[in-house]
């Protein structure tokens, strides 16, 4: 049976234990090899990848995003649900709220963002996150009675440091709602590979300067851990509800990068 669904687990989501019959697959890509756990949930085949490695050993700016996305593409994955911890810039979005982001602002500096190294492709980025998968997540959050926001603009910073309060003030003026370090280029590469991609973002903290305390990775992980059951529930509900065979616009770009075909 083909593997149509993947979960990319971010900070605090390292455990594929909702799946049964788990095997580990190594996938070789032109960018290096990746390890993915593959299992089943409700009769659907699902791949699980820990974005930062199993022991959270890979920093956001050093993640091999191209190998990760190309590897999932080679496995046949068409639908990706990613998870991510974020700081909140918009004070309506509180710790433990879920945000189904629909836009991003890219402040990364040093990451390859394309598979296309010959020829020129200017990828349309009007709808970076798949509206169909976002609706699946919105419906799941509604059904579970979780606090959520239907839309949001994710600011991706290079990291690995947290932001200064001055940066957060600037990002708020630019329209950012939440800030993290991983959605770009992951979402961009998934789009290039014509895969549907959506992110379950959870606020772990108010961003620097909004929070009166200094920030720590421990705090972020701690809040994720407190809410891991809700994360797991959302993922399970989304896998159950998603039509894994759906033919979606994300899978047919007008100008598709031939390198990925
Ligand atoms: N900034 C950047 N990344 C983050 C934050 C933050 O405040 N919280 C969780 N990931």
Tab-separated table of C-alpha atoms and ligand atoms in Angstrom:
chain	number	residue	atom	x	y	z
A	1	UNK	CA	0.000	0.000	0.000
A	2	UNK	CA	1.412	3.386	-0.881
A	3	UNK	CA	2.348	5.923	1.762
A	4	UNK	CA	0.269	9.017	1.089
A	5	UNK	CA	0.536	10.828	4.422
A	6	UNK	CA	3.518	12.093	6.407
A	7	UNK	CA	3.854	13.761	9.782
A	8	UNK	CA	6.891	15.979	10.300
A	9	UNK	CA	7.253	16.273	14.065
A	10	UNK	CA	8.805	19.500	15.320
A	11	UNK	CA	10.013	20.413	18.801
A	12	UNK	CA	8.359	18.207	21.421
A	13	UNK	CA	6.769	15.849	18.875
A	14	UNK	CA	9.299	13.056	18.487
A	15	UNK	CA	7.183	10.039	19.094
A	16	UNK	CA	5.370	8.143	16.313
A	17	UNK	CA	3.561	5.926	18.829
A	18	UNK	CA	0.100	6.579	17.427
A	19	UNK	CA	1.176	4.297	14.571
A	20	UNK	CA	1.183	0.483	14.603
A	21	UNK	CA	3.473	-1.960	12.768
A	22	UNK	CA	6.269	0.599	12.663
A	23	UNK	CA	9.309	-0.049	10.522
A	24	UNK	CA	12.258	2.241	9.931
A	25	UNK	CA	13.096	3.123	6.354
A	26	UNK	CA	16.272	4.713	5.082
A	27	UNK	CA	15.741	6.749	1.948
A	28	UNK	CA	18.671	7.886	-0.188
A	29	UNK	CA	18.264	11.249	-1.883
A	30	UNK	CA	20.652	13.417	-3.909
A	31	UNK	CA	20.984	15.552	-0.754
A	32	UNK	CA	21.868	12.748	1.645
A	33	UNK	CA	19.911	9.935	3.230
A	34	UNK	CA	17.080	10.290	5.712
A	35	UNK	CA	15.481	7.981	8.246
A	36	UNK	CA	11.716	7.768	8.445
A	37	UNK	CA	9.418	5.605	10.552
A	38	UNK	CA	6.563	4.108	8.576
A	39	UNK	CA	3.466	2.636	10.192
A	40	UNK	CA	-0.299	2.420	9.972
A	41	UNK	CA	-3.162	4.339	11.498
A	42	UNK	CA	-6.778	3.388	10.801
A	43	UNK	CA	-5.781	1.451	7.705
A	44	UNK	CA	-3.757	4.345	6.270
A	45	UNK	CA	-0.005	4.161	5.745
A	46	UNK	CA	1.771	7.075	7.436
A	47	UNK	CA	5.414	8.182	7.472
A	48	UNK	CA	6.770	9.951	10.545
A	49	UNK	CA	9.894	12.098	10.539
A	50	UNK	CA	11.395	13.939	13.517
A	51	UNK	CA	12.532	17.231	11.971
A	52	UNK	CA	15.301	17.867	14.516
A	53	UNK	CA	16.367	14.208	14.689
A	54	UNK	CA	15.291	11.767	17.356
A	55	UNK	CA	17.158	13.460	20.197
A	56	UNK	CA	16.534	17.018	19.037
A	57	UNK	CA	20.130	17.101	17.899
A	58	UNK	CA	19.817	19.161	14.691
A	59	UNK	CA	19.393	22.944	15.013
A	60	UNK	CA	16.833	24.696	12.756
A	61	UNK	CA	19.450	26.332	10.508
A	62	UNK	CA	21.256	23.006	9.968
A	63	UNK	CA	18.266	20.807	9.088
A	64	UNK	CA	18.629	19.127	5.714
A	65	UNK	CA	15.244	20.329	4.478
A	66	UNK	CA	15.859	19.226	0.896
A	67	UNK	CA	16.727	15.647	1.887
A	68	UNK	CA	13.690	15.489	4.193
A	69	UNK	CA	11.174	16.673	1.607
A	70	UNK	CA	12.744	14.851	-1.332
A	71	UNK	CA	12.846	11.649	0.742
A	72	UNK	CA	9.131	11.917	1.550
A	73	UNK	CA	8.445	12.640	-2.116
A	74	UNK	CA	10.363	9.496	-3.104
A	75	UNK	CA	8.254	7.458	-0.660
A	76	UNK	CA	5.160	8.651	-2.542
A	77	UNK	CA	3.846	11.015	0.135
A	78	UNK	CA	1.239	13.490	-1.124
A	79	UNK	CA	-0.021	15.029	2.140
A	80	UNK	CA	2.234	16.445	4.861
A	81	UNK	CA	1.100	17.584	8.291
A	82	UNK	CA	3.998	19.356	9.990
A	83	UNK	CA	4.086	20.474	13.612
A	84	UNK	CA	5.927	23.462	15.030
A	85	UNK	CA	6.371	25.362	18.277
A	86	UNK	CA	6.176	29.147	17.932
A	87	UNK	CA	6.397	32.326	19.919
A	88	UNK	CA	3.419	34.670	19.725
A	89	UNK	CA	3.755	38.192	18.326
A	90	UNK	CA	-0.009	38.768	18.194
A	91	UNK	CA	-1.250	38.836	21.778
A	92	UNK	CA	-4.633	37.373	20.725
A	93	UNK	CA	-2.669	34.159	20.150
A	94	UNK	CA	-1.893	32.795	23.585
A	95	UNK	CA	0.315	29.976	24.851
A	96	UNK	CA	-1.309	26.600	24.024
A	97	UNK	CA	-3.425	28.086	21.209
A	98	UNK	CA	-3.181	26.305	17.862
A	99	UNK	CA	-2.742	28.412	14.717
A	100	UNK	CA	-3.388	27.065	11.215
A	101	UNK	CA	-1.017	29.428	9.457
A	102	UNK	CA	-1.821	30.508	5.914
A	103	UNK	CA	1.042	32.913	5.129
A	104	UNK	CA	4.704	33.352	5.942
A	105	UNK	CA	7.326	36.081	6.102
A	106	UNK	CA	10.806	34.758	5.374
A	107	UNK	CA	13.739	36.114	7.382
A	108	UNK	CA	16.034	33.137	6.869
A	109	UNK	CA	19.472	33.930	5.483
A	110	UNK	CA	21.375	30.834	4.742
A	111	UNK	CA	19.238	27.937	3.549
A	112	UNK	CA	18.844	26.357	0.110
A	113	UNK	CA	15.217	26.970	-0.881
A	114	UNK	CA	14.894	25.056	-4.137
A	115	UNK	CA	15.478	21.707	-5.820
A	116	UNK	CA	15.889	23.446	-9.163
A	117	UNK	CA	19.508	24.073	-9.960
A	118	UNK	CA	19.253	24.240	-13.711
A	119	UNK	CA	16.834	26.465	-15.543
A	120	UNK	CA	14.651	29.088	-13.940
A	121	UNK	CA	11.446	28.501	-12.002
A	122	UNK	CA	9.616	31.243	-10.148
A	123	UNK	CA	7.248	29.315	-7.935
A	124	UNK	CA	3.831	30.823	-7.218
A	125	UNK	CA	3.520	31.377	-3.455
A	126	UNK	CA	0.030	32.881	-3.263
A	127	UNK	CA	-1.245	29.959	-1.193
A	128	UNK	CA	1.812	28.410	0.471
A	129	UNK	CA	-0.097	26.172	2.899
A	130	UNK	CA	-2.641	23.730	1.417
A	131	UNK	CA	-6.189	25.075	2.064
A	132	UNK	CA	-7.638	21.550	1.952
A	133	UNK	CA	-5.305	20.223	4.682
A	134	UNK	CA	-5.775	23.413	6.726
A	135	UNK	CA	-9.538	22.849	6.622
A	136	UNK	CA	-9.036	19.267	7.847
A	137	UNK	CA	-7.064	20.681	10.807
A	138	UNK	CA	-9.585	23.445	11.520
A	139	UNK	CA	-12.425	20.897	11.546
A	140	UNK	CA	-10.396	18.612	13.838
A	141	UNK	CA	-9.636	21.432	16.312
A	142	UNK	CA	-13.285	22.485	16.290
A	143	UNK	CA	-14.430	18.920	16.914
A	144	UNK	CA	-11.965	18.534	19.790
A	145	UNK	CA	-12.913	21.886	21.333
A	146	UNK	CA	-9.316	23.175	21.225
A	147	UNK	CA	-8.452	26.897	21.198
A	148	UNK	CA	-7.419	27.727	17.637
A	149	UNK	CA	-6.993	30.484	15.040
A	150	UNK	CA	-8.014	29.741	11.448
A	151	UNK	CA	-5.318	31.891	9.864
A	152	UNK	CA	-2.006	33.426	10.805
A	153	UNK	CA	1.236	34.760	9.379
A	154	UNK	CA	4.304	32.802	10.438
A	155	UNK	CA	7.600	34.659	10.535
A	156	UNK	CA	10.541	32.337	9.926
A	157	UNK	CA	13.780	33.528	11.513
A	158	UNK	CA	17.197	32.039	10.835
A	159	UNK	CA	17.898	31.250	14.485
A	160	UNK	CA	19.137	29.387	16.344
A	161	UNK	CA	19.029	32.327	18.752
A	162	UNK	CA	15.712	33.801	19.843
A	163	UNK	CA	14.785	37.297	18.680
A	164	UNK	CA	15.486	40.656	20.267
A	165	UNK	CA	12.484	42.692	21.484
A	166	UNK	CA	13.304	45.239	18.742
A	167	UNK	CA	13.028	42.514	16.092
A	168	UNK	CA	9.688	41.416	17.520
A	169	UNK	CA	8.393	45.031	17.421
A	170	UNK	CA	9.461	45.221	13.762
A	171	UNK	CA	7.879	41.863	12.926
A	172	UNK	CA	4.607	42.928	14.537
A	173	UNK	CA	4.547	46.061	12.376
A	174	UNK	CA	5.128	43.912	9.312
A	175	UNK	CA	2.073	41.792	10.065
A	176	UNK	CA	3.625	38.717	11.675
A	177	UNK	CA	1.463	36.755	14.126
A	178	UNK	CA	3.815	33.999	15.269
A	179	UNK	CA	7.549	33.413	15.036
A	180	UNK	CA	9.528	30.222	14.576
A	181	UNK	CA	12.616	28.905	12.826
A	182	UNK	CA	11.590	26.020	10.565
A	183	UNK	CA	8.616	26.565	8.263
A	184	UNK	CA	10.818	28.059	5.536
A	185	UNK	CA	12.117	26.420	3.397
A	186	UNK	CA	10.120	23.294	4.357
A	187	UNK	CA	6.823	24.663	2.991
A	188	UNK	CA	8.528	26.032	-0.134
A	189	UNK	CA	10.202	22.714	-0.968
A	190	UNK	CA	6.973	20.774	-0.374
A	191	UNK	CA	5.254	23.109	-2.845
A	192	UNK	CA	8.021	22.651	-5.369
A	193	UNK	CA	7.610	18.896	-5.021
A	194	UNK	CA	3.850	19.327	-5.625
A	195	UNK	CA	2.871	17.962	-2.235
A	196	UNK	CA	0.041	19.278	-0.052
A	197	UNK	CA	1.515	20.738	3.119
A	198	UNK	CA	-0.016	22.298	6.243
A	199	UNK	CA	1.379	23.051	9.673
A	200	UNK	CA	-0.080	22.587	13.118
A	201	UNK	CA	1.516	25.454	14.964
A	202	UNK	CA	1.210	25.726	18.718
A	203	UNK	CA	2.119	28.835	20.692
A	204	UNK	CA	4.542	27.974	23.478
A	205	UNK	CA	5.426	31.501	24.646
A	206	UNK	CA	4.921	35.188	24.048
A	207	UNK	CA	7.832	36.393	21.921
A	208	UNK	CA	10.781	38.370	23.312
A	209	UNK	CA	9.810	41.714	24.794
A	210	UNK	CA	6.116	40.723	24.953
A	211	UNK	CA	7.081	38.113	27.508
A	212	UNK	CA	8.699	39.843	30.456
A	213	UNK	CA	10.932	36.833	31.107
A	214	UNK	CA	13.933	35.745	29.096
A	215	UNK	CA	13.211	32.786	26.805
A	216	UNK	CA	14.619	29.290	26.970
A	217	UNK	CA	14.353	26.169	24.879
A	218	UNK	CA	13.375	24.293	28.073
A	219	UNK	CA	10.332	26.521	28.446
A	220	UNK	CA	9.299	25.833	24.840
A	221	UNK	CA	9.714	22.073	25.254
A	222	UNK	CA	7.941	22.173	28.630
A	223	UNK	CA	4.815	23.830	27.182
A	224	UNK	CA	4.846	21.439	24.209
A	225	UNK	CA	5.021	18.493	26.595
A	226	UNK	CA	2.076	19.787	28.599
A	227	UNK	CA	0.001	19.860	25.431
A	228	UNK	CA	1.304	16.787	23.641
A	229	UNK	CA	-1.990	14.895	24.107
A	230	UNK	CA	-3.870	17.601	22.210
A	231	UNK	CA	-1.234	17.538	19.473
A	232	UNK	CA	-1.528	13.799	19.217
A	233	UNK	CA	-5.329	14.015	19.149
A	234	UNK	CA	-5.250	16.601	16.367
A	235	UNK	CA	-2.866	14.518	14.296
A	236	UNK	CA	-4.979	11.363	14.782
A	237	UNK	CA	-8.179	13.185	13.867
A	238	UNK	CA	-6.506	14.761	10.810
A	239	UNK	CA	-5.178	11.428	9.546
A	240	UNK	CA	-8.606	9.872	9.991
A	241	UNK	CA	-10.403	12.709	8.214
A	242	UNK	CA	-8.054	13.488	5.345
A	243	UNK	CA	-8.932	12.186	1.912
A	244	UNK	CA	-5.481	10.876	1.110
A	245	UNK	CA	-6.310	10.340	-2.561
A	246	UNK	CA	-7.780	13.814	-3.099
A	247	UNK	CA	-6.634	15.487	-6.258
A	248	UNK	CA	-5.606	18.941	-5.096
A	249	UNK	CA	-4.320	22.027	-6.905
A	250	UNK	CA	-1.069	21.824	-4.882
A	251	UNK	CA	-0.306	18.633	-6.789
A	252	UNK	CA	-0.594	20.283	-10.214
A	253	UNK	CA	1.410	23.457	-10.450
A	254	UNK	CA	1.085	25.381	-13.705
A	255	UNK	CA	4.856	25.582	-13.932
A	256	UNK	CA	6.156	22.524	-12.153
A	257	UNK	CA	9.876	22.200	-11.503
A	258	UNK	CA	11.007	19.454	-13.872
A	259	UNK	CA	13.807	18.408	-11.492
A	260	UNK	CA	11.209	17.053	-9.105
A	261	UNK	CA	9.230	15.116	-11.700
B	1	LIG	N1	11.012	32.533	18.658
B	1	LIG	C1	11.443	31.716	17.689
B	1	LIG	N2	11.138	30.426	17.655
B	1	LIG	C2	10.355	29.930	18.626
B	1	LIG	C3	9.878	30.736	19.681
B	1	LIG	C4	10.222	32.117	19.693
B	1	LIG	O1	9.822	32.893	20.588
B	1	LIG	N3	9.133	29.918	20.481
B	1	LIG	C5	9.170	28.680	19.935
B	1	LIG	N4	9.907	28.678	18.806
